[in-house]
Amino acid sequence: MALTKQVSDSFELGPIRPPSEAYSLLIRVTRNCPWNRCKFCHTYKGEKFQLRSVEEIKQDILAAKTIQDGIKEASWKSGYGASVQEVARMILANPPNQAYYNVALWLYTGGESAFLQDANSLIMRTNELVEVIKFLKQTLPSINRVTSYARSKTAAKKNLEELKELHKAGLSRLHIGLESGYDPLLQYMDKGVTAAEHIEGGKKVVVSGISLCEYVVLGLGGKKMWREHAIQTARVLNEINPDFIRVRTLTIHDGMPLYNELKNGNFMQSTDEEILTEEKLFIEHLECQANYVSDHITNLLQEIEGKLPQDKPKMLASIERFQSLPPQERINFIVGRRVGMYVNLDDLADLRKHQAVEQIIHRLSQGSNQI
């Protein structure tokens, strides 16, 4: 396909990427979400889904290369030679635009990974996505890892040979929002997929050779469906056996359809302690061989991580350690986590932090909003 537009020194960026892709080069291959109905998500609400043309995507890849080449040239002229870290660091301190920031951060951290945005890149025609991935790796040969978001239903609709072709072209990993494996909850949240489709799509990805990361939303079942959510989500993941399970705790914001459900009483949100009880039940029912990752700030206990099944006792012990604390200490930790003072349970032993959190709790009890 001929490239007809002049190459720019900027390129389009989508709104989100997984935390694990923080240092990846971001290439937007679609705009927004083709489903965009989930009650618990507000990221793309009000935005129209669009497929970008292969030519348009290639222009962005070339723009990324232009920025990369400029940084490398500046490094040589500044006397740093092939080591671009110092020049990249200076750009990160004062980037001319977000595209420059993304490329500088990508180079600063090694320049080996790329993430294809937005919510479901797999919806592209397979031959076009293959063309994009090949062009990306040819244009920026330091890239040895290409990842993207996808929907289970879209993966289920692709035949296995298509997924294998994408893997051969260089697609390393797919991040899929499983959220839950409980059909009544999936239906209530308007997820647009069934547990059976989650299993079909996930298993196809695994068999194709593409690494699979499945995301679970802790607390999604609220007070009514938490038990079924935990048990059935574990059942579905046991069937899929993904490489990674990443958990996020439900947070509800204005702009989400679920916010209205919460306000009118149709949805009852679980407390932090109730969600830990749910997570404990979830982990107890997991029998797959995945890496369990709790790398999101919304999670109360980020130390609940490990390789299943061998690390399950250690993971459950972290939950039991919290649950065995006196009530006031549990409150102290929850508040300390939510205001950003604590990272893990060991921080409770830091007297200075502990006292600062107690002062916050006191002000909260007095009705102060100066927190």
PDB file of N, CA and C in Angstrom, residues 23 83-89 101-112:
ATOM      1  N   TYR A  23       5.722   1.060  29.458  1.00  0.00           N
ATOM      2  CA  TYR A  23       6.920   1.481  28.732  1.00  0.00           C
ATOM      3  C   TYR A  23       6.909   1.041  27.270  1.00  0.00           C
ATOM      4  N   SER A  83      24.065   5.506  22.988  1.00  0.00           N
ATOM      5  CA  SER A  83      23.277   5.462  24.227  1.00  0.00           C
ATOM      6  C   SER A  83      22.317   6.644  24.257  1.00  0.00           C
ATOM      7  N   VAL A  84      21.017   6.346  24.106  1.00  0.00           N
ATOM      8  CA  VAL A  84      20.026   7.424  23.973  1.00  0.00           C
ATOM      9  C   VAL A  84      19.394   7.803  25.310  1.00  0.00           C
ATOM     10  N   GLN A  85      19.742   7.112  26.387  1.00  0.00           N
ATOM     11  CA  GLN A  85      19.041   7.323  27.656  1.00  0.00           C
ATOM     12  C   GLN A  85      19.112   8.765  28.151  1.00  0.00           C
ATOM     13  N   GLU A  86      20.281   9.399  28.035  1.00  0.00           N
ATOM     14  CA  GLU A  86      20.425  10.753  28.573  1.00  0.00           C
ATOM     15  C   GLU A  86      19.568  11.751  27.798  1.00  0.00           C
ATOM     16  N   VAL A  87      19.582  11.651  26.470  1.00  0.00           N
ATOM     17  CA  VAL A  87      18.753  12.546  25.652  1.00  0.00           C
ATOM     18  C   VAL A  87      17.277  12.255  25.892  1.00  0.00           C
ATOM     19  N   ALA A  88      16.922  10.980  25.969  1.00  0.00           N
ATOM     20  CA  ALA A  88      15.529  10.618  26.241  1.00  0.00           C
ATOM     21  C   ALA A  88      15.086  11.168  27.591  1.00  0.00           C
ATOM     22  N   ARG A  89      15.966  11.110  28.580  1.00  0.00           N
ATOM     23  CA  ARG A  89      15.634  11.633  29.911  1.00  0.00           C
ATOM     24  C   ARG A  89      15.353  13.129  29.858  1.00  0.00           C
ATOM     25  N   TYR A 101       6.916  12.173  24.137  1.00  0.00           N
ATOM     26  CA  TYR A 101       7.046  11.590  25.473  1.00  0.00           C
ATOM     27  C   TYR A 101       7.003  10.067  25.402  1.00  0.00           C
ATOM     28  N   ASN A 102       6.041   9.546  24.628  1.00  0.00           N
ATOM     29  CA  ASN A 102       5.897   8.097  24.516  1.00  0.00           C
ATOM     30  C   ASN A 102       7.137   7.453  23.899  1.00  0.00           C
ATOM     31  N   VAL A 103       7.649   8.038  22.819  1.00  0.00           N
ATOM     32  CA  VAL A 103       8.833   7.468  22.163  1.00  0.00           C
ATOM     33  C   VAL A 103      10.060   7.584  23.067  1.00  0.00           C
ATOM     34  N   ALA A 104      10.216   8.731  23.730  1.00  0.00           N
ATOM     35  CA  ALA A 104      11.364   8.915  24.622  1.00  0.00           C
ATOM     36  C   ALA A 104      11.336   7.908  25.770  1.00  0.00           C
ATOM     37  N   LEU A 105      10.159   7.701  26.358  1.00  0.00           N
ATOM     38  CA  LEU A 105      10.035   6.727  27.448  1.00  0.00           C
ATOM     39  C   LEU A 105      10.306   5.314  26.947  1.00  0.00           C
ATOM     40  N   TRP A 106       9.794   5.019  25.770  1.00  0.00           N
ATOM     41  CA  TRP A 106      10.006   3.708  25.143  1.00  0.00           C
ATOM     42  C   TRP A 106      11.499   3.459  24.911  1.00  0.00           C
ATOM     43  N   LEU A 107      12.211   4.458  24.365  1.00  0.00           N
ATOM     44  CA  LEU A 107      13.647   4.314  24.130  1.00  0.00           C
ATOM     45  C   LEU A 107      14.424   4.244  25.445  1.00  0.00           C
ATOM     46  N   TYR A 108      14.021   5.046  26.400  1.00  0.00           N
ATOM     47  CA  TYR A 108      14.710   5.094  27.696  1.00  0.00           C
ATOM     48  C   TYR A 108      14.691   3.735  28.384  1.00  0.00           C
ATOM     49  N   THR A 109      13.609   2.986  28.148  1.00  0.00           N
ATOM     50  CA  THR A 109      13.452   1.675  28.802  1.00  0.00           C
ATOM     51  C   THR A 109      13.813   0.505  27.890  1.00  0.00           C
ATOM     52  N   GLY A 110      14.465   0.791  26.770  1.00  0.00           N
ATOM     53  CA  GLY A 110      14.983  -0.289  25.939  1.00  0.00           C
ATOM     54  C   GLY A 110      14.421  -0.387  24.542  1.00  0.00           C
ATOM     55  N   GLY A 111      13.239   0.180  24.297  1.00  0.00           N
ATOM     56  CA  GLY A 111      12.671   0.226  22.947  1.00  0.00           C
ATOM     57  C   GLY A 111      12.343  -1.124  22.349  1.00  0.00           C
ATOM     58  N   GLU A 112      11.850  -2.060  23.159  1.00  0.00           N
ATOM     59  CA  GLU A 112      11.627  -3.416  22.656  1.00  0.00           C
ATOM     60  C   GLU A 112      10.162  -3.818  22.547  1.00  0.00           C
TER      61      GLU A 112
END
